[in-house]
JSON list of C-alpha atoms in Angstrom, two decimals:
[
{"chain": "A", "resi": 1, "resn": "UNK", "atom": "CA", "xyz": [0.00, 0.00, 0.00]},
{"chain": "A", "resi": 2, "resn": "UNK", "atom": "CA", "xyz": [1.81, 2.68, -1.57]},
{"chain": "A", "resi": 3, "resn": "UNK", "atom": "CA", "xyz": [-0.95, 5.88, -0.67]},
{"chain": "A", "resi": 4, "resn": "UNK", "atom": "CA", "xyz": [-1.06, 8.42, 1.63]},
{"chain": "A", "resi": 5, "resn": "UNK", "atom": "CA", "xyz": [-2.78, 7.91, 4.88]},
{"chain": "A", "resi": 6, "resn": "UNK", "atom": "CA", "xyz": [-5.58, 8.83, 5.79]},
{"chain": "A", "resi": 7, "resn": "UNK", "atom": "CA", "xyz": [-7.64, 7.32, 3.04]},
{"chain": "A", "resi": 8, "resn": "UNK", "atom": "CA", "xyz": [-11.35, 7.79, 2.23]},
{"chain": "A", "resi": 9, "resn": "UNK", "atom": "CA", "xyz": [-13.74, 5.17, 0.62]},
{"chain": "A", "resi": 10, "resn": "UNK", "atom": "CA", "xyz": [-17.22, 5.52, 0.48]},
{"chain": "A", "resi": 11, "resn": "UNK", "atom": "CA", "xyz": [-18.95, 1.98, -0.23]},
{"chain": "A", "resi": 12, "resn": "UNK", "atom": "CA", "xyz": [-20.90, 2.18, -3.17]},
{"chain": "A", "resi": 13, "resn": "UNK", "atom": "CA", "xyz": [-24.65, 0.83, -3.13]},
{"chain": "A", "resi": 14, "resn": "UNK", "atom": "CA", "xyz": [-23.73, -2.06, -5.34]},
{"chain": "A", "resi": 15, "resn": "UNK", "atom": "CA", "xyz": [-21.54, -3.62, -2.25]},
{"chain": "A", "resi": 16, "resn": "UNK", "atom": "CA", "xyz": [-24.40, -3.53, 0.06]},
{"chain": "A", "resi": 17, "resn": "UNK", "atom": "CA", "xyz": [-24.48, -7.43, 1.82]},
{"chain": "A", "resi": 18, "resn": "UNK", "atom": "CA", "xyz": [-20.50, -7.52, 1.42]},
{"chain": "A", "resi": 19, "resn": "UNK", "atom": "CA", "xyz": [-18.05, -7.79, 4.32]},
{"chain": "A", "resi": 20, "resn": "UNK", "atom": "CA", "xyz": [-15.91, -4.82, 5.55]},
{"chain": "A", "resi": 21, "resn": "UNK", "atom": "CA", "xyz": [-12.38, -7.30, 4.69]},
{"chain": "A", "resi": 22, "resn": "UNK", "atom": "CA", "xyz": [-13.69, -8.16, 1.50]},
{"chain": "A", "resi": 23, "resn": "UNK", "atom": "CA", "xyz": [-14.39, -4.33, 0.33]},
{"chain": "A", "resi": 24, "resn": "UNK", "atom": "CA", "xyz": [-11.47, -3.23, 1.85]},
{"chain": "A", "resi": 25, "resn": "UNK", "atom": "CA", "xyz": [-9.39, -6.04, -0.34]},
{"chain": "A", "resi": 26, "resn": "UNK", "atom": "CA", "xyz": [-11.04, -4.68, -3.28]},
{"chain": "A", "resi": 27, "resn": "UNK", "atom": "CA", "xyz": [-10.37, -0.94, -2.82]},
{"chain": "A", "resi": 28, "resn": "UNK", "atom": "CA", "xyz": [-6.57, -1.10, -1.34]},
{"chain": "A", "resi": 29, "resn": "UNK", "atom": "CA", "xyz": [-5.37, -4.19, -3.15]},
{"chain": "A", "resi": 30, "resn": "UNK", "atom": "CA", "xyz": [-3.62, -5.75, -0.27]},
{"chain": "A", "resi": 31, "resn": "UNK", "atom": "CA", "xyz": [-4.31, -9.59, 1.67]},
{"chain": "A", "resi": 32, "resn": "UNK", "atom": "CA", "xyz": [-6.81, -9.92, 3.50]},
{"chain": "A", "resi": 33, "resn": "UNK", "atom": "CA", "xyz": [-4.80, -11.11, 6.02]},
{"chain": "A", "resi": 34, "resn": "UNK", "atom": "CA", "xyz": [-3.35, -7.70, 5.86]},
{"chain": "A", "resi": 35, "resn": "UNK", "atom": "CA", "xyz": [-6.72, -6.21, 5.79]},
{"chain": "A", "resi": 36, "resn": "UNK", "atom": "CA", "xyz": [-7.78, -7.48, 8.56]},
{"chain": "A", "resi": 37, "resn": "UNK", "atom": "CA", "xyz": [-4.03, -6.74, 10.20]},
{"chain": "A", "resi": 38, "resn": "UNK", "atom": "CA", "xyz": [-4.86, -3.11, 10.00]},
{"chain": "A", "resi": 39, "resn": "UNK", "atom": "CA", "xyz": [-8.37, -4.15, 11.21]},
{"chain": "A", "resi": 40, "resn": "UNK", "atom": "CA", "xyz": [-7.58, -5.30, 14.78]},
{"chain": "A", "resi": 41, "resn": "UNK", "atom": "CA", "xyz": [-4.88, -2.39, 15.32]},
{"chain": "A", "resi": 42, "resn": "UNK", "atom": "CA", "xyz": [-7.36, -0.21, 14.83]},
{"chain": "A", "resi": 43, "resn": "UNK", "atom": "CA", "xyz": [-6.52, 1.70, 11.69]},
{"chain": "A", "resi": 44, "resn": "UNK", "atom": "CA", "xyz": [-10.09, 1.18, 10.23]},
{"chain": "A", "resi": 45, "resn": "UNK", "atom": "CA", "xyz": [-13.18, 3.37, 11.18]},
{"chain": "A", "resi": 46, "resn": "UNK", "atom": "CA", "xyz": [-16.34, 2.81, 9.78]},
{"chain": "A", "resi": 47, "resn": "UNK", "atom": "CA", "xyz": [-18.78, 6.30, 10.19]},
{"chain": "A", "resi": 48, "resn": "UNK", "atom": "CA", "xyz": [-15.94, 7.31, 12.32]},
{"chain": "A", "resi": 49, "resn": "UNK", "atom": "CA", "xyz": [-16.20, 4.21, 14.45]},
{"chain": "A", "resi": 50, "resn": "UNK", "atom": "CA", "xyz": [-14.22, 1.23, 15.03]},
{"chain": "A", "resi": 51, "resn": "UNK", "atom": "CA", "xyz": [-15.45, -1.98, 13.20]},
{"chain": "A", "resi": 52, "resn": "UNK", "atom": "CA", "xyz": [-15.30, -5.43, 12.61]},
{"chain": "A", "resi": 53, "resn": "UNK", "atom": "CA", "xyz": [-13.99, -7.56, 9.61]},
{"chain": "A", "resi": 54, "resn": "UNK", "atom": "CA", "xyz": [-17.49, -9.50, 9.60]},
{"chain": "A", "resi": 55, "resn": "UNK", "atom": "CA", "xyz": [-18.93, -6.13, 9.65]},
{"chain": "A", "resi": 56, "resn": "UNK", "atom": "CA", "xyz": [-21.66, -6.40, 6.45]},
{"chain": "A", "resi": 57, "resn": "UNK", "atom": "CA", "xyz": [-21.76, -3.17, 4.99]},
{"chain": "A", "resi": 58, "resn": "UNK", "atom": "CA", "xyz": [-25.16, -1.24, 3.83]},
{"chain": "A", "resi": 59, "resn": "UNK", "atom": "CA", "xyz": [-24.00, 1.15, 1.14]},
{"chain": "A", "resi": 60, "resn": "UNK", "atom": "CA", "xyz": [-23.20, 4.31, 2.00]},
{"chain": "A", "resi": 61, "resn": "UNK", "atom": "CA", "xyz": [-20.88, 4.42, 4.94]},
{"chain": "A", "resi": 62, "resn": "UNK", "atom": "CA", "xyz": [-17.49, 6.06, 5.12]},
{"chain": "A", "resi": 63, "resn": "UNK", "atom": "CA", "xyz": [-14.62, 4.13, 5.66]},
{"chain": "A", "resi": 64, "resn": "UNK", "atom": "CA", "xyz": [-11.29, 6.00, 6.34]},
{"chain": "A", "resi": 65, "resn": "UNK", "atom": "CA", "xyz": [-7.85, 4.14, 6.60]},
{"chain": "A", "resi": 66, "resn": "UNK", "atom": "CA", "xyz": [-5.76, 5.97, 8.88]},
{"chain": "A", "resi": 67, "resn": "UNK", "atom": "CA", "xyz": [-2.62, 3.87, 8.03]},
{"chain": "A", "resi": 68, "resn": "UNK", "atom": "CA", "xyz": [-0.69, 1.11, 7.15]},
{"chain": "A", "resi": 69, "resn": "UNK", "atom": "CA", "xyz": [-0.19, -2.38, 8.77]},
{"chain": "A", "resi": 70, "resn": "UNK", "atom": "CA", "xyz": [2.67, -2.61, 11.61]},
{"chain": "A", "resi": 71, "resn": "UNK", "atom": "CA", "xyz": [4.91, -5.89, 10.51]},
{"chain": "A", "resi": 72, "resn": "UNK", "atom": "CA", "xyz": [5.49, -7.78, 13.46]},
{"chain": "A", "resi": 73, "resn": "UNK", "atom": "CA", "xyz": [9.69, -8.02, 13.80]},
{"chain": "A", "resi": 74, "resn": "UNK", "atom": "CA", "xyz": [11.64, -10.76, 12.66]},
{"chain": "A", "resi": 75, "resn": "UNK", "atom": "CA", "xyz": [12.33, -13.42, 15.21]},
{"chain": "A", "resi": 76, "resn": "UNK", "atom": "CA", "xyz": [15.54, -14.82, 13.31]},
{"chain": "A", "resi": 77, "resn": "UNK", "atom": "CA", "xyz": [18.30, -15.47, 15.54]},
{"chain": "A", "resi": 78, "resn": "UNK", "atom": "CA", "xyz": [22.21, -16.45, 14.65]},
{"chain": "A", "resi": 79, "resn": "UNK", "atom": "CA", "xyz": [23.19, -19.79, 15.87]},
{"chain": "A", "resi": 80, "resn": "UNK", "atom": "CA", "xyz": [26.83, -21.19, 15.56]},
{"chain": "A", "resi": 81, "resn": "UNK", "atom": "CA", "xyz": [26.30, -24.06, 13.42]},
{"chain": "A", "resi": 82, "resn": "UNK", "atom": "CA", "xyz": [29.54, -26.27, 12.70]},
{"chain": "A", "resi": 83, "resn": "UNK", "atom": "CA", "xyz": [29.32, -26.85, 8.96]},
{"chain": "A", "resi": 84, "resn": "UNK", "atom": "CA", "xyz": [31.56, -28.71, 6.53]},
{"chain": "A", "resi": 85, "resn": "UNK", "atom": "CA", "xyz": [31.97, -27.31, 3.38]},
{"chain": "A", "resi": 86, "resn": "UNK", "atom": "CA", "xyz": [32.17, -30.79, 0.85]},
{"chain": "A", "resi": 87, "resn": "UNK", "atom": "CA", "xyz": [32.12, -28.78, -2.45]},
{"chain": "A", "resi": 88, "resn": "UNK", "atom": "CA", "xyz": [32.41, -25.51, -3.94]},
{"chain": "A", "resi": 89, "resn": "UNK", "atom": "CA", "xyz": [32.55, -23.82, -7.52]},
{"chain": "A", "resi": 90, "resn": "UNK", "atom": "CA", "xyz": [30.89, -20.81, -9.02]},
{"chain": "A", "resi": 91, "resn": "UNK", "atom": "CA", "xyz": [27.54, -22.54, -9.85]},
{"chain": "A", "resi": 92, "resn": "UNK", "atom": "CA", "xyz": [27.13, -25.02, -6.61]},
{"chain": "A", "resi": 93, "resn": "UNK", "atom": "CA", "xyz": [28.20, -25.80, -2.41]},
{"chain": "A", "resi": 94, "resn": "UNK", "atom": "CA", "xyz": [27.55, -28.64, -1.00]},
{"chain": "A", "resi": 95, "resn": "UNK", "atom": "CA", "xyz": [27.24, -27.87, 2.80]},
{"chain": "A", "resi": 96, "resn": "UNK", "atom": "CA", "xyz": [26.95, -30.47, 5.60]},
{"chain": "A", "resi": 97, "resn": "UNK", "atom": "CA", "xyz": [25.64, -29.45, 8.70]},
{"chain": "A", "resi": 98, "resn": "UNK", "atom": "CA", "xyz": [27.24, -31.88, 11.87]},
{"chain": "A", "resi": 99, "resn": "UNK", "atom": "CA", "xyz": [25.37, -32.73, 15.04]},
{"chain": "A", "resi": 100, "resn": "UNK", "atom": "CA", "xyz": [27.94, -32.57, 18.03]},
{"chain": "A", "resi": 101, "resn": "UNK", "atom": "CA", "xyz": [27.68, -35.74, 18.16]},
{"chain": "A", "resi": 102, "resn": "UNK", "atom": "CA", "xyz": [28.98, -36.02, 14.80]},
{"chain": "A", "resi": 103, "resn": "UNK", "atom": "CA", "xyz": [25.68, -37.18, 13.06]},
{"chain": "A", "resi": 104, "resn": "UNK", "atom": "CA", "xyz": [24.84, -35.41, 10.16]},
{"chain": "A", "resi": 105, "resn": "UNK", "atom": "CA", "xyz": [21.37, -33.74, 9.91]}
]
C-alpha cells in the first residue's frame, strides 16, 4: 500500500451485503490477512467508528484508513552451526551441517 494515509472510501450501493475485509481487499489491493491486520490495530473506522472484519456493509458508509499495517519483527536469531563445506565452484556448495555428536542432519 503505496498511498497516503488517511484514506477515504465511500462503499458504493452495489456492495451492500459484502463484508468490511472483502471491500477493503477490493479498494486497497492488499491480503486480507493484511486487511484485517490493519483491522484489529485499529486503523479502520467505519462512520468514524471502530469496526469489525465480519462487519456487512449497507452502502453508503465512510470508511477512512488511517494507516498502514505494523509488521510484526523478525524473530531470526544467529546460531553457531559447525558446517563442513564438501564442495564448492561458481555454480554449486555442498554444505553439511554436523550434530555434536557427529551425526549429520
Amino acid at each position: 500500500m503505496l498511498e497516503s494515509f488517511p484514506i477515504a472510501i465511500l462503499v458504493p450501493s452495489d456492495a451492500a451485503g459484502q463484508r468490511l475485509d472483502q471491500c477493503l481487499v477490493a479498494h486497497l489491493d492488499i491480503s486480507r490477512a493484511r486487511v484485517q491486520q490493519l483491522i484489529s490495530e485499529g486503523k479502520v473506522l467505519v462512520n468514524e467508528a471502530a469496526a469489525k472484519a465480519s462487519l456487512k456493509l449497507r452502502g453508503g458508509e465512510r470508511i477512512s484508513v488511517l494507516g498502514s499495517a505494523e509488521r510484526p519483527p523478525l524473530r531470526a536469531i544467529a546460531e553457531e552451526i559447525p558446517l563442513d563445506i564438501v564442495y564448492e565452484d561458481n555454480d554449486l556448495a555442498i554444505i553439511i551441517s554436523r550434530r555434536h555428536d557427529g551425526a549429520c542432519r
